[in-house]
mmCIF file of C-alpha atoms in Angstrom:
data_model
loop_
_atom_site.group_PDB
_atom_site.id
_atom_site.type_symbol
_atom_site.label_atom_id
_atom_site.label_comp_id
_atom_site.label_asym_id
_atom_site.label_seq_id
_atom_site.Cartn_x
_atom_site.Cartn_y
_atom_site.Cartn_z
ATOM 1 C CA MET A 1 78.156 133.823 78.077
ATOM 2 C CA ALA A 2 74.468 133.860 77.327
ATOM 3 C CA VAL A 3 73.303 135.742 74.269
ATOM 4 C CA THR A 4 70.165 137.852 74.449
ATOM 5 C CA THR A 5 67.835 137.156 71.518
ATOM 6 C CA SER A 6 64.136 137.378 70.701
ATOM 7 C CA PRO A 7 61.877 136.744 67.728
ATOM 8 C CA GLN A 8 62.393 140.383 66.788
ATOM 9 C CA THR A 9 66.173 140.365 67.268
ATOM 10 C CA PRO A 10 67.472 136.944 66.153
ATOM 11 C CA ILE A 11 71.089 136.273 65.313
ATOM 12 C CA PRO A 12 72.296 134.683 62.094
ATOM 13 C CA VAL A 13 73.314 131.035 61.873
ATOM 14 C CA GLY A 14 76.883 132.042 61.184
ATOM 15 C CA GLU A 15 76.999 134.086 64.361
ATOM 16 C CA VAL A 16 75.661 131.133 66.359
ATOM 17 C CA SER A 17 78.268 128.865 64.821
ATOM 18 C CA ARG A 18 80.975 131.439 65.556
ATOM 19 C CA LEU A 19 79.879 131.759 69.177
ATOM 20 C CA ILE A 20 79.840 127.971 69.628
ATOM 21 C CA GLY A 21 83.326 127.815 68.153
ATOM 22 C CA GLY A 22 84.499 130.450 70.610
ATOM 23 C CA TRP A 23 83.086 128.552 73.576
ATOM 24 C CA ILE A 24 84.663 125.308 72.376
ATOM 25 C CA ASP A 25 88.043 126.987 71.838
ATOM 26 C CA ARG A 26 88.077 128.001 75.486
ATOM 27 C CA LEU A 27 87.726 124.314 76.539
ATOM 28 C CA GLY A 28 91.369 123.568 75.789
ATOM 29 C CA ALA A 29 93.039 120.206 75.174
ATOM 30 C CA VAL A 30 91.625 117.142 76.985
ATOM 31 C CA TRP A 31 92.472 113.451 77.353
ATOM 32 C CA VAL A 32 89.680 111.325 75.860
ATOM 33 C CA GLU A 33 89.231 107.555 76.014
ATOM 34 C CA GLY A 34 87.192 105.580 73.525
ATOM 35 C CA GLN A 35 87.109 102.824 70.962
ATOM 36 C CA ILE A 36 88.046 103.302 67.327
ATOM 37 C CA THR A 37 85.118 102.348 65.143
ATOM 38 C CA GLN A 38 86.250 103.835 61.816
ATOM 39 C CA LEU A 39 89.758 104.471 60.550
ATOM 40 C CA SER A 40 90.540 106.253 57.306
ATOM 41 C CA ARG A 41 94.120 106.514 56.055
ATOM 42 C CA ARG A 42 94.094 107.807 52.502
ATOM 43 C CA PRO A 43 97.320 107.158 50.594
ATOM 44 C CA GLY A 44 99.356 110.298 50.326
ATOM 45 C CA ALA A 45 97.098 112.270 52.665
ATOM 46 C CA GLY A 46 98.725 114.009 55.570
ATOM 47 C CA VAL A 47 95.694 113.670 57.835
ATOM 48 C CA VAL A 48 94.155 110.520 59.322
ATOM 49 C CA PHE A 49 90.445 110.451 60.156
ATOM 50 C CA LEU A 50 89.101 108.412 63.097
ATOM 51 C CA THR A 51 85.748 107.899 64.729
ATOM 52 C CA LEU A 52 86.039 107.501 68.501
ATOM 53 C CA ARG A 53 83.081 105.912 70.258
ATOM 54 C CA ASP A 54 82.162 105.548 73.923
ATOM 55 C CA PRO A 55 81.958 101.769 74.547
ATOM 56 C CA SER A 56 79.214 102.196 77.142
ATOM 57 C CA HIS A 57 77.050 104.775 75.376
ATOM 58 C CA ASP A 58 75.847 105.382 71.855
ATOM 59 C CA ILE A 59 78.000 108.502 71.477
ATOM 60 C CA SER A 60 80.864 109.087 69.062
ATOM 61 C CA LEU A 61 83.120 111.933 67.943
ATOM 62 C CA SER A 62 85.228 112.494 64.860
ATOM 63 C CA VAL A 63 88.968 112.710 65.426
ATOM 64 C CA THR A 64 91.622 113.988 63.073
ATOM 65 C CA CYS A 65 95.385 113.836 63.462
ATOM 66 C CA TYR A 66 98.453 114.291 61.369
ATOM 67 C CA ARG A 67 99.900 111.183 59.773
ATOM 68 C CA GLN A 68 103.107 111.429 61.794
ATOM 69 C CA VAL A 69 101.030 111.345 65.000
ATOM 70 C CA PHE A 70 99.174 108.211 63.939
ATOM 71 C CA ASP A 71 102.213 106.483 62.475
ATOM 72 C CA LYS A 72 103.667 106.208 65.988
ATOM 73 C CA VAL A 73 100.889 103.757 66.965
ATOM 74 C CA ALA A 74 99.881 102.430 63.551
ATOM 75 C CA ASP A 75 101.302 98.972 64.288
ATOM 76 C CA VAL A 76 99.254 98.440 67.484
ATOM 77 C CA VAL A 77 96.089 100.423 66.764
ATOM 78 C CA SER A 78 93.302 99.353 64.435
ATOM 79 C CA GLU A 79 89.516 99.442 64.287
ATOM 80 C CA GLY A 80 88.014 98.168 67.535
ATOM 81 C CA ALA A 81 91.038 99.119 69.632
ATOM 82 C CA ARG A 82 90.692 101.203 72.756
ATOM 83 C CA VAL A 83 92.827 104.308 72.850
ATOM 84 C CA VAL A 84 93.461 107.397 74.914
ATOM 85 C CA VAL A 85 93.723 110.566 72.809
ATOM 86 C CA HIS A 86 95.138 113.933 73.819
ATOM 87 C CA ALA A 87 93.156 116.287 71.625
ATOM 88 C CA LYS A 88 91.740 119.765 71.388
ATOM 89 C CA PRO A 89 88.063 120.175 70.490
ATOM 90 C CA GLU A 90 87.567 122.043 67.210
ATOM 91 C CA TRP A 91 84.430 123.537 65.739
ATOM 92 C CA TYR A 92 84.104 123.631 61.973
ATOM 93 C CA ALA A 93 81.862 126.635 61.623
ATOM 94 C CA PRO A 94 80.791 126.256 57.946
ATOM 95 C CA ARG A 95 79.245 122.862 58.606
ATOM 96 C CA GLY A 96 78.558 123.146 62.308
ATOM 97 C CA GLN A 97 80.603 120.047 63.119
ATOM 98 C CA LEU A 98 82.521 119.228 66.277
ATOM 99 C CA SER A 99 85.704 117.164 66.067
ATOM 100 C CA LEU A 100 88.850 116.515 68.025
ATOM 101 C CA ARG A 101 92.309 117.394 66.773
ATOM 102 C CA ALA A 102 94.584 114.705 68.256
ATOM 103 C CA ALA A 103 98.150 115.560 69.179
ATOM 104 C CA GLU A 104 98.934 112.219 70.809
ATOM 105 C CA ILE A 105 97.381 108.719 70.722
ATOM 106 C CA LYS A 106 98.077 106.005 73.296
ATOM 107 C CA PRO A 107 96.657 102.488 73.092
ATOM 108 C CA VAL A 108 95.036 101.164 76.230
ATOM 109 C CA GLY A 109 96.964 98.061 77.274
ATOM 110 C CA VAL A 110 95.478 94.805 78.518
ATOM 111 C CA GLY A 111 97.061 95.319 81.917
ATOM 112 C CA GLU A 112 95.374 98.664 82.328
ATOM 113 C CA LEU A 113 92.030 97.223 81.222
ATOM 114 C CA LEU A 114 92.347 94.397 83.727
ATOM 115 C CA ALA A 115 93.222 96.847 86.487
ATOM 116 C CA ARG A 116 90.105 98.875 85.707
ATOM 117 C CA LEU A 117 87.991 95.726 85.680
ATOM 118 C CA GLU A 118 89.410 94.712 89.054
ATOM 119 C CA GLN A 119 88.559 98.111 90.488
ATOM 120 C CA LEU A 120 85.010 97.900 89.078
ATOM 121 C CA LYS A 121 84.706 94.360 90.433
ATOM 122 C CA LYS A 122 85.575 95.513 93.964
ATOM 123 C CA SER A 123 83.137 98.409 93.729
ATOM 124 C CA LEU A 124 80.242 96.219 92.579
ATOM 125 C CA ALA A 125 81.078 93.509 95.116
ATOM 126 C CA ALA A 126 80.949 96.125 97.878
ATOM 127 C CA GLU A 127 77.381 96.905 96.789
ATOM 128 C CA GLY A 128 76.465 93.236 97.203
ATOM 129 C CA LEU A 129 75.692 92.573 93.539
ATOM 130 C CA PHE A 130 77.742 89.361 93.606
ATOM 131 C CA ALA A 131 76.346 88.035 96.910
ATOM 132 C CA ALA A 132 75.261 84.391 96.910
ATOM 133 C CA ASP A 133 71.941 85.147 98.625
ATOM 134 C CA ARG A 134 70.886 87.221 95.612
ATOM 135 C CA LYS A 135 71.188 84.264 93.253
ATOM 136 C CA LYS A 136 67.856 82.990 91.975
ATOM 137 C CA PRO A 137 67.395 79.228 91.498
ATOM 138 C CA LEU A 138 66.830 77.942 87.979
ATOM 139 C CA PRO A 139 63.597 76.086 87.206
ATOM 140 C CA PHE A 140 63.927 72.324 86.878
ATOM 141 C CA LEU A 141 62.324 72.249 83.425
ATOM 142 C CA PRO A 142 62.084 75.669 81.753
ATOM 143 C CA GLN A 143 59.264 75.900 79.234
ATOM 144 C CA LEU A 144 60.791 78.824 77.318
ATOM 145 C CA ILE A 145 64.471 79.831 77.393
ATOM 146 C CA GLY A 146 65.642 83.254 76.319
ATOM 147 C CA LEU A 147 68.959 83.172 74.439
ATOM 148 C CA VAL A 148 71.080 86.279 73.789
ATOM 149 C CA CYS A 149 73.950 85.536 71.391
ATOM 150 C CA GLY A 150 75.591 86.493 68.137
ATOM 151 C CA ARG A 151 73.849 85.822 64.868
ATOM 152 C CA ALA A 152 74.662 82.394 63.360
ATOM 153 C CA SER A 153 77.367 81.970 65.992
ATOM 154 C CA ALA A 154 78.902 78.766 67.283
ATOM 155 C CA ALA A 155 77.598 79.676 70.742
ATOM 156 C CA GLU A 156 74.013 79.770 69.459
ATOM 157 C CA ARG A 157 74.446 76.427 67.679
ATOM 158 C CA ASP A 158 76.003 74.783 70.739
ATOM 159 C CA VAL A 159 73.235 75.926 73.072
ATOM 160 C CA LEU A 160 70.348 75.016 70.756
ATOM 161 C CA GLU A 161 71.701 71.633 69.646
ATOM 162 C CA ASN A 162 72.775 70.429 73.080
ATOM 163 C CA ALA A 163 69.569 71.610 74.735
ATOM 164 C CA ARG A 164 67.365 69.868 72.162
ATOM 165 C CA LEU A 165 69.423 66.695 72.377
ATOM 166 C CA ARG A 166 68.788 66.651 76.101
ATOM 167 C CA TRP A 167 65.113 67.697 75.968
ATOM 168 C CA PRO A 168 63.606 67.777 72.458
ATOM 169 C CA ALA A 169 60.507 69.718 73.534
ATOM 170 C CA VAL A 170 62.434 72.721 74.861
ATOM 171 C CA ARG A 171 61.593 76.088 73.248
ATOM 172 C CA PHE A 172 63.846 79.116 72.745
ATOM 173 C CA ALA A 173 63.306 82.841 72.277
ATOM 174 C CA VAL A 174 66.535 83.861 70.509
ATOM 175 C CA ARG A 175 67.749 87.446 70.328
ATOM 176 C CA ASN A 176 70.708 87.881 67.978
ATOM 177 C CA VAL A 177 72.873 90.870 68.884
ATOM 178 C CA PRO A 178 76.476 91.975 68.402
ATOM 179 C CA VAL A 179 78.648 90.342 71.063
ATOM 180 C CA GLN A 180 81.692 92.558 70.594
ATOM 181 C CA GLY A 181 82.398 96.051 69.441
ATOM 182 C CA VAL A 182 80.787 99.368 70.241
ATOM 183 C CA HIS A 183 77.215 98.217 69.645
ATOM 184 C CA ALA A 184 77.435 95.122 71.842
ATOM 185 C CA VAL A 185 76.650 96.608 75.266
ATOM 186 C CA PRO A 186 73.470 98.559 74.453
ATOM 187 C CA GLN A 187 72.013 95.788 72.301
ATOM 188 C CA VAL A 188 72.776 93.032 74.808
ATOM 189 C CA ILE A 189 71.181 95.164 77.539
ATOM 190 C CA GLU A 190 68.113 95.761 75.358
ATOM 191 C CA ALA A 191 67.795 92.028 74.587
ATOM 192 C CA VAL A 192 68.067 91.050 78.263
ATOM 193 C CA LYS A 193 65.458 93.638 79.255
ATOM 194 C CA GLU A 194 63.113 92.493 76.488
ATOM 195 C CA LEU A 195 63.352 88.816 77.470
ATOM 196 C CA ASP A 196 63.059 89.683 81.154
ATOM 197 C CA GLY A 197 59.816 91.490 80.387
ATOM 198 C CA LEU A 198 58.233 88.360 78.839
ATOM 199 C CA PRO A 199 56.403 86.438 81.602
ATOM 200 C CA GLU A 200 56.647 83.144 79.685
ATOM 201 C CA VAL A 201 60.469 83.214 79.662
ATOM 202 C CA ASP A 202 61.740 81.076 82.562
ATOM 203 C CA VAL A 203 65.495 81.608 82.210
ATOM 204 C CA ILE A 204 67.831 83.759 80.114
ATOM 205 C CA ILE A 205 71.171 82.562 78.706
ATOM 206 C CA VAL A 206 73.749 85.124 77.573
ATOM 207 C CA ALA A 207 76.239 83.214 75.424
ATOM 208 C CA ARG A 208 79.357 84.036 73.472
ATOM 209 C CA GLY A 209 82.345 82.069 72.251
ATOM 210 C CA GLY A 210 85.918 82.661 73.322
ATOM 211 C CA GLY A 211 87.950 85.737 72.489
ATOM 212 C CA SER A 212 90.576 88.161 73.680
ATOM 213 C CA VAL A 213 90.233 90.343 76.730
ATOM 214 C CA GLU A 214 89.206 93.253 74.540
ATOM 215 C CA ASP A 215 86.557 91.123 72.781
ATOM 216 C CA LEU A 216 84.972 90.133 76.092
ATOM 217 C CA LEU A 217 84.982 93.637 77.584
ATOM 218 C CA PRO A 218 81.288 94.297 76.779
ATOM 219 C CA PHE A 219 80.353 91.544 79.228
ATOM 220 C CA SER A 220 82.132 93.384 82.041
ATOM 221 C CA ASP A 221 80.340 96.650 81.362
ATOM 222 C CA GLU A 222 78.840 98.200 84.489
ATOM 223 C CA ARG A 223 75.493 98.974 82.841
ATOM 224 C CA LEU A 224 75.084 95.358 81.711
ATOM 225 C CA ILE A 225 76.039 94.088 85.170
ATOM 226 C CA ARG A 226 73.399 96.263 86.831
ATOM 227 C CA THR A 227 70.794 95.238 84.255
ATOM 228 C CA VAL A 228 71.375 91.540 84.969
ATOM 229 C CA ALA A 229 71.345 92.179 88.726
ATOM 230 C CA ALA A 230 67.946 93.874 88.449
ATOM 231 C CA ALA A 231 66.402 91.148 86.246
ATOM 232 C CA ARG A 232 63.548 89.132 87.763
ATOM 233 C CA THR A 233 64.307 86.149 85.503
ATOM 234 C CA PRO A 234 67.292 83.900 86.373
ATOM 235 C CA VAL A 235 70.258 84.641 84.103
ATOM 236 C CA VAL A 236 72.935 82.143 83.018
ATOM 237 C CA SER A 237 76.294 83.484 81.882
ATOM 238 C CA ALA A 238 78.079 81.412 79.214
ATOM 239 C CA ILE A 239 80.847 83.698 78.003
ATOM 240 C CA GLY A 240 84.030 82.397 76.412
ATOM 241 C CA HIS A 241 85.815 79.363 77.753
ATOM 242 C CA GLU A 242 86.699 78.098 81.224
ATOM 243 C CA PRO A 243 89.581 80.569 81.904
ATOM 244 C CA ASP A 244 87.498 83.602 80.824
ATOM 245 C CA THR A 245 85.850 85.346 83.754
ATOM 246 C CA PRO A 246 83.992 88.514 82.764
ATOM 247 C CA LEU A 247 82.056 90.296 85.504
ATOM 248 C CA LEU A 248 78.827 88.931 84.037
ATOM 249 C CA ASP A 249 79.862 85.521 85.427
ATOM 250 C CA LEU A 250 79.859 86.954 88.955
ATOM 251 C CA VAL A 251 76.486 88.693 88.842
ATOM 252 C CA ALA A 252 74.651 85.950 86.930
ATOM 253 C CA ASP A 253 72.546 83.464 88.854
ATOM 254 C CA LEU A 254 74.536 80.610 87.297
ATOM 255 C CA ARG A 255 77.914 80.560 85.570
ATOM 256 C CA ALA A 256 78.551 78.091 82.778
ATOM 257 C CA SER A 257 82.076 77.468 81.552
ATOM 258 C CA THR A 258 80.967 77.253 77.901
ATOM 259 C CA PRO A 259 77.737 77.624 75.912
ATOM 260 C CA THR A 260 77.518 73.821 75.778
ATOM 261 C CA ASP A 261 77.826 73.679 79.549
ATOM 262 C CA ALA A 262 75.029 76.274 79.806
ATOM 263 C CA ALA A 263 72.690 73.991 77.842
ATOM 264 C CA LYS A 264 73.549 71.060 80.108
ATOM 265 C CA LYS A 265 73.017 73.049 83.296
ATOM 266 C CA THR A 266 69.778 74.658 82.149
ATOM 267 C CA VAL A 267 67.928 71.758 80.522
ATOM 268 C CA PRO A 268 67.594 68.304 82.121
ATOM 269 C CA ASP A 269 68.516 65.235 80.095
ATOM 270 C CA VAL A 270 65.367 63.311 79.151
ATOM 271 C CA GLY A 271 67.262 60.013 79.121
ATOM 272 C CA GLU A 272 68.699 60.615 82.564
ATOM 273 C CA GLU A 273 65.315 61.678 83.899
ATOM 274 C CA LEU A 274 63.606 58.593 82.473
ATOM 275 C CA ALA A 275 66.331 56.413 83.982
ATOM 276 C CA ARG A 276 65.906 58.236 87.309
ATOM 277 C CA ILE A 277 62.140 57.727 87.147
ATOM 278 C CA GLN A 278 62.671 54.019 86.423
ATOM 279 C CA GLN A 279 65.060 53.776 89.375
ATOM 280 C CA LEU A 280 62.556 55.516 91.622
ATOM 281 C CA ARG A 281 59.781 53.188 90.445
ATOM 282 C CA GLU A 282 61.945 50.144 91.144
ATOM 283 C CA ARG A 283 62.911 51.574 94.517
ATOM 284 C CA ALA A 284 59.268 52.230 95.341
ATOM 285 C CA LEU A 285 58.328 48.712 94.219
ATOM 286 C CA ARG A 286 61.063 47.222 96.416
ATOM 287 C CA ALA A 287 59.926 49.335 99.337
ATOM 288 C CA VAL A 288 56.269 48.305 98.931
ATOM 289 C CA THR A 289 57.185 44.643 98.371
ATOM 290 C CA GLY A 290 59.447 44.649 101.414
ATOM 291 C CA PHE A 291 56.721 46.269 103.489
ATOM 292 C CA LEU A 292 54.158 43.691 102.359
ATOM 293 C CA ASP A 293 56.609 40.845 103.036
ATOM 294 C CA ARG A 294 57.290 42.130 106.550
ATOM 295 C CA GLU A 295 53.594 42.525 107.258
ATOM 296 C CA GLU A 296 52.860 39.061 105.863
ATOM 297 C CA ARG A 297 55.554 37.496 108.061
ATOM 298 C CA GLY A 298 54.242 39.420 111.036
ATOM 299 C CA LEU A 299 50.700 38.231 110.317
ATOM 300 C CA ALA A 300 51.871 34.615 109.952
ATOM 301 C CA ALA A 301 53.767 34.861 113.235
ATOM 302 C CA ALA A 302 50.705 36.306 114.924
ATOM 303 C CA LEU A 303 48.486 33.521 113.559
ATOM 304 C CA HIS A 304 50.901 30.887 114.886
ATOM 305 C CA ARG A 305 50.699 32.180 118.421
ATOM 306 C CA PRO A 306 48.897 29.814 120.834
ATOM 307 C CA SER A 307 46.338 32.479 121.613
ATOM 308 C CA MET A 308 45.393 32.660 117.926
ATOM 309 C CA GLU A 309 45.579 28.918 117.175
ATOM 310 C CA ARG A 310 43.454 27.969 120.273
ATOM 311 C CA PRO A 311 41.670 31.072 121.491
ATOM 312 C CA GLN A 312 39.660 28.930 123.992
ATOM 313 C CA ARG A 313 42.889 28.010 125.759
ATOM 314 C CA MET A 314 42.946 31.386 127.442
ATOM 315 C CA VAL A 315 39.413 30.736 128.751
ATOM 316 C CA GLU A 316 40.403 27.247 129.856
ATOM 317 C CA ASP A 317 43.441 28.572 131.700
ATOM 318 C CA ARG A 318 41.282 31.178 133.382
ATOM 319 C CA GLU A 319 38.635 28.528 134.153
ATOM 320 C CA GLU A 320 41.197 26.412 135.973
ATOM 321 C CA GLN A 321 42.360 29.441 137.899
ATOM 322 C CA VAL A 322 38.765 30.366 138.807
ATOM 323 C CA THR A 323 38.061 26.772 139.897
ATOM 324 C CA ALA A 324 41.202 26.729 142.018
ATOM 325 C CA LEU A 325 40.350 30.082 143.554
ATOM 326 C CA LEU A 326 36.781 28.923 144.204
ATOM 327 C CA ALA A 327 37.968 25.713 145.913
ATOM 328 C CA ARG A 328 40.491 27.711 147.925
ATOM 329 C CA GLY A 329 37.756 30.125 148.935
ATOM 330 C CA ARG A 330 35.489 27.309 149.971
ATOM 331 C CA ARG A 331 38.241 25.661 151.987
ATOM 332 C CA THR A 332 39.081 28.897 153.659
ATOM 333 C CA LEU A 333 35.428 29.594 154.439
ATOM 334 C CA GLY A 334 35.002 26.004 155.719
ATOM 335 C CA HIS A 335 37.970 26.359 158.002
ATOM 336 C CA LEU A 336 36.610 29.639 159.284
ATOM 337 C CA LEU A 337 33.173 28.119 159.888
ATOM 338 C CA ASP A 338 34.662 25.037 161.577
ATOM 339 C CA ARG A 339 36.771 27.208 163.838
ATOM 340 C CA ALA A 340 33.804 29.405 164.636
ATOM 341 C CA ASP A 341 31.662 26.318 165.338
ATOM 342 C CA SER A 342 34.292 24.890 167.634
ATOM 343 C CA GLU A 343 34.637 28.152 169.481
ATOM 344 C CA LEU A 344 30.863 28.391 169.735
ATOM 345 C CA SER A 345 30.649 24.840 171.130
ATOM 346 C CA HIS A 346 33.284 25.549 173.718
ATOM 347 C CA THR A 347 31.594 28.799 174.674
ATOM 348 C CA LEU A 348 28.248 27.003 174.901
ATOM 349 C CA ALA A 349 29.782 24.322 177.116
ATOM 350 C CA ARG A 350 31.210 26.938 179.419
ATOM 351 C CA VAL A 351 27.886 28.786 179.498
ATOM 352 C CA VAL A 352 26.014 25.582 180.205
ATOM 353 C CA ALA A 353 28.509 24.655 182.884
ATOM 354 C CA LEU A 354 28.031 27.998 184.561
ATOM 355 C CA SER A 355 24.221 28.064 184.067
ATOM 356 C CA PRO A 356 21.976 27.824 187.212
ATOM 357 C CA LYS A 357 19.920 25.270 185.353
ATOM 358 C CA ALA A 358 22.863 22.884 185.375
ATOM 359 C CA THR A 359 23.111 23.311 189.107
ATOM 360 C CA LEU A 360 19.421 22.533 189.456
ATOM 361 C CA GLU A 361 19.791 19.444 187.299
ATOM 362 C CA ARG A 362 22.282 18.152 189.828
ATOM 363 C CA GLY A 363 19.490 18.154 192.477
ATOM 364 C CA TYR A 364 19.638 21.619 193.817
ATOM 365 C CA ALA A 365 16.637 23.957 194.277
ATOM 366 C CA VAL A 366 16.270 27.704 194.441
ATOM 367 C CA LEU A 367 13.888 29.266 196.941
ATOM 368 C CA GLN A 368 12.314 32.511 195.938
ATOM 369 C CA LYS A 369 10.047 34.911 197.706
ATOM 370 C CA PRO A 370 6.841 35.957 196.050
ATOM 371 C CA ASP A 371 8.571 38.947 194.615
ATOM 372 C CA GLY A 372 11.170 36.633 192.931
ATOM 373 C CA THR A 373 14.012 37.408 195.369
ATOM 374 C CA ALA A 374 16.178 34.399 195.985
ATOM 375 C CA VAL A 375 16.524 33.289 199.608
ATOM 376 C CA ARG A 376 20.145 33.106 200.596
ATOM 377 C CA ALA A 377 19.896 32.802 204.408
ATOM 378 C CA PRO A 378 17.328 31.392 206.895
ATOM 379 C CA SER A 379 17.044 34.707 208.516
ATOM 380 C CA GLU A 380 15.503 36.132 205.389
ATOM 381 C CA VAL A 381 12.218 34.159 205.854
ATOM 382 C CA GLY A 382 9.677 33.893 208.611
ATOM 383 C CA ALA A 383 7.543 31.120 210.046
ATOM 384 C CA ASP A 384 4.698 29.958 207.878
ATOM 385 C CA GLU A 385 5.986 32.110 205.003
ATOM 386 C CA GLU A 386 5.129 30.708 201.627
ATOM 387 C CA LEU A 387 8.017 30.406 199.161
ATOM 388 C CA ARG A 388 8.527 29.100 195.614
ATOM 389 C CA ALA A 389 10.971 26.326 195.079
ATOM 390 C CA ARG A 390 12.495 26.065 191.604
ATOM 391 C CA VAL A 391 13.970 22.733 190.561
ATOM 392 C CA ALA A 392 15.306 21.415 187.230
ATOM 393 C CA GLU A 393 11.953 20.188 185.991
ATOM 394 C CA GLY A 394 9.803 23.103 187.232
ATOM 395 C CA GLU A 395 8.718 24.750 190.501
ATOM 396 C CA PHE A 396 6.349 24.297 193.406
ATOM 397 C CA ARG A 397 5.309 26.148 196.551
ATOM 398 C CA VAL A 398 6.527 25.406 200.079
ATOM 399 C CA ARG A 399 5.732 26.826 203.490
ATOM 400 C CA VAL A 400 8.281 27.580 206.134
ATOM 401 C CA ALA A 401 7.772 25.547 209.390
ATOM 402 C CA GLY A 402 9.518 26.389 212.629
ATOM 403 C CA VAL A 403 11.311 29.426 213.820
ATOM 404 C CA PRO A 404 13.465 31.266 211.340
ATOM 405 C CA GLY A 405 17.122 30.739 212.047
ATOM 406 C CA ALA A 406 16.517 27.514 214.129
ATOM 407 C CA VAL A 407 18.128 24.354 213.029
ATOM 408 C CA THR A 408 15.772 21.454 212.723
ATOM 409 C CA PRO A 409 17.391 18.190 213.662
ATOM 410 C CA PRO A 410 17.097 15.413 211.258
ATOM 411 C CA ALA A 411 14.274 12.981 211.846
#
């Protein structure tokens, strides 16, 4: 319940401590899970002191229990172990300290941890954090690599040495952090965020050597998984050995089986690249040489064609064709003219044969009246009528003697 106070009516510190103790007493016994970070077992003492820490947050509580309670799990519980404690919160009023009085301690088994990880894995996969389309490609040649690893660890040595053997000019920004224990998760997260915030860092490697399931638990922490998923920089996971599969492997943009493998997958080998460049140069040279050879052969074949060796031959061939066509045209025109001439001669002969002039040339004459009308019968003229007589060589005038229509006997 709230307490009414004011600057004029404050309550003493002891009263505040007493009230807090009363509120805490009403909480009752609870089951608490955490990791043991400190363990104190004084010889002859009947009480064991523990410090229980939340593996995912920087929060810890003091725990006390009777020796007989701890002795039940003393063989399987030590510093760094995860346990579940059934305890009642207690408030030590003189010092204002909160602690837990444990009545039962149970170690968290590997099977239970794996079951929890599997459940978390399904939950994160359902959100799409492990989807392949979220993976970012690694740069071919990173200029600066961020490395998160333990201080002076074999993982750090493996990554640095193998990367520099492959590409001596590669640079690293190393962040040494705890890679197991209660401080691992927050410090690894802080290191990843720091490196991700540096624009010159091209890729981040999170590396750790092998270990037990409990040792690798920080790299399956949900907060770390979400931090890596939100990073803009590609992240390479190199945790443990090949059989180890923390959840960081699933969310990372690239999984490496070992720290050495991470160096090989992140940094190209300068020898291999030089050999590849040499192969490409030789391939390009062969391609260009082959192209030039083909073009040269094609040019030689073109130059050996008759049209290229004797260009005038085409004109000569065409000249012969033109001459032949011209002669054919002349023959055809000659035949046409000869036929037309023959037809004209025959027509002229027929015209001449039918012409009155031809009749006159045979000794006939045509009598015409003054008006040019031809006389066809004796009855058409009268006595003493003057007529014109047309003969082959000209004409002359004649006069009609006798009676028209009378027949004059020959003399």
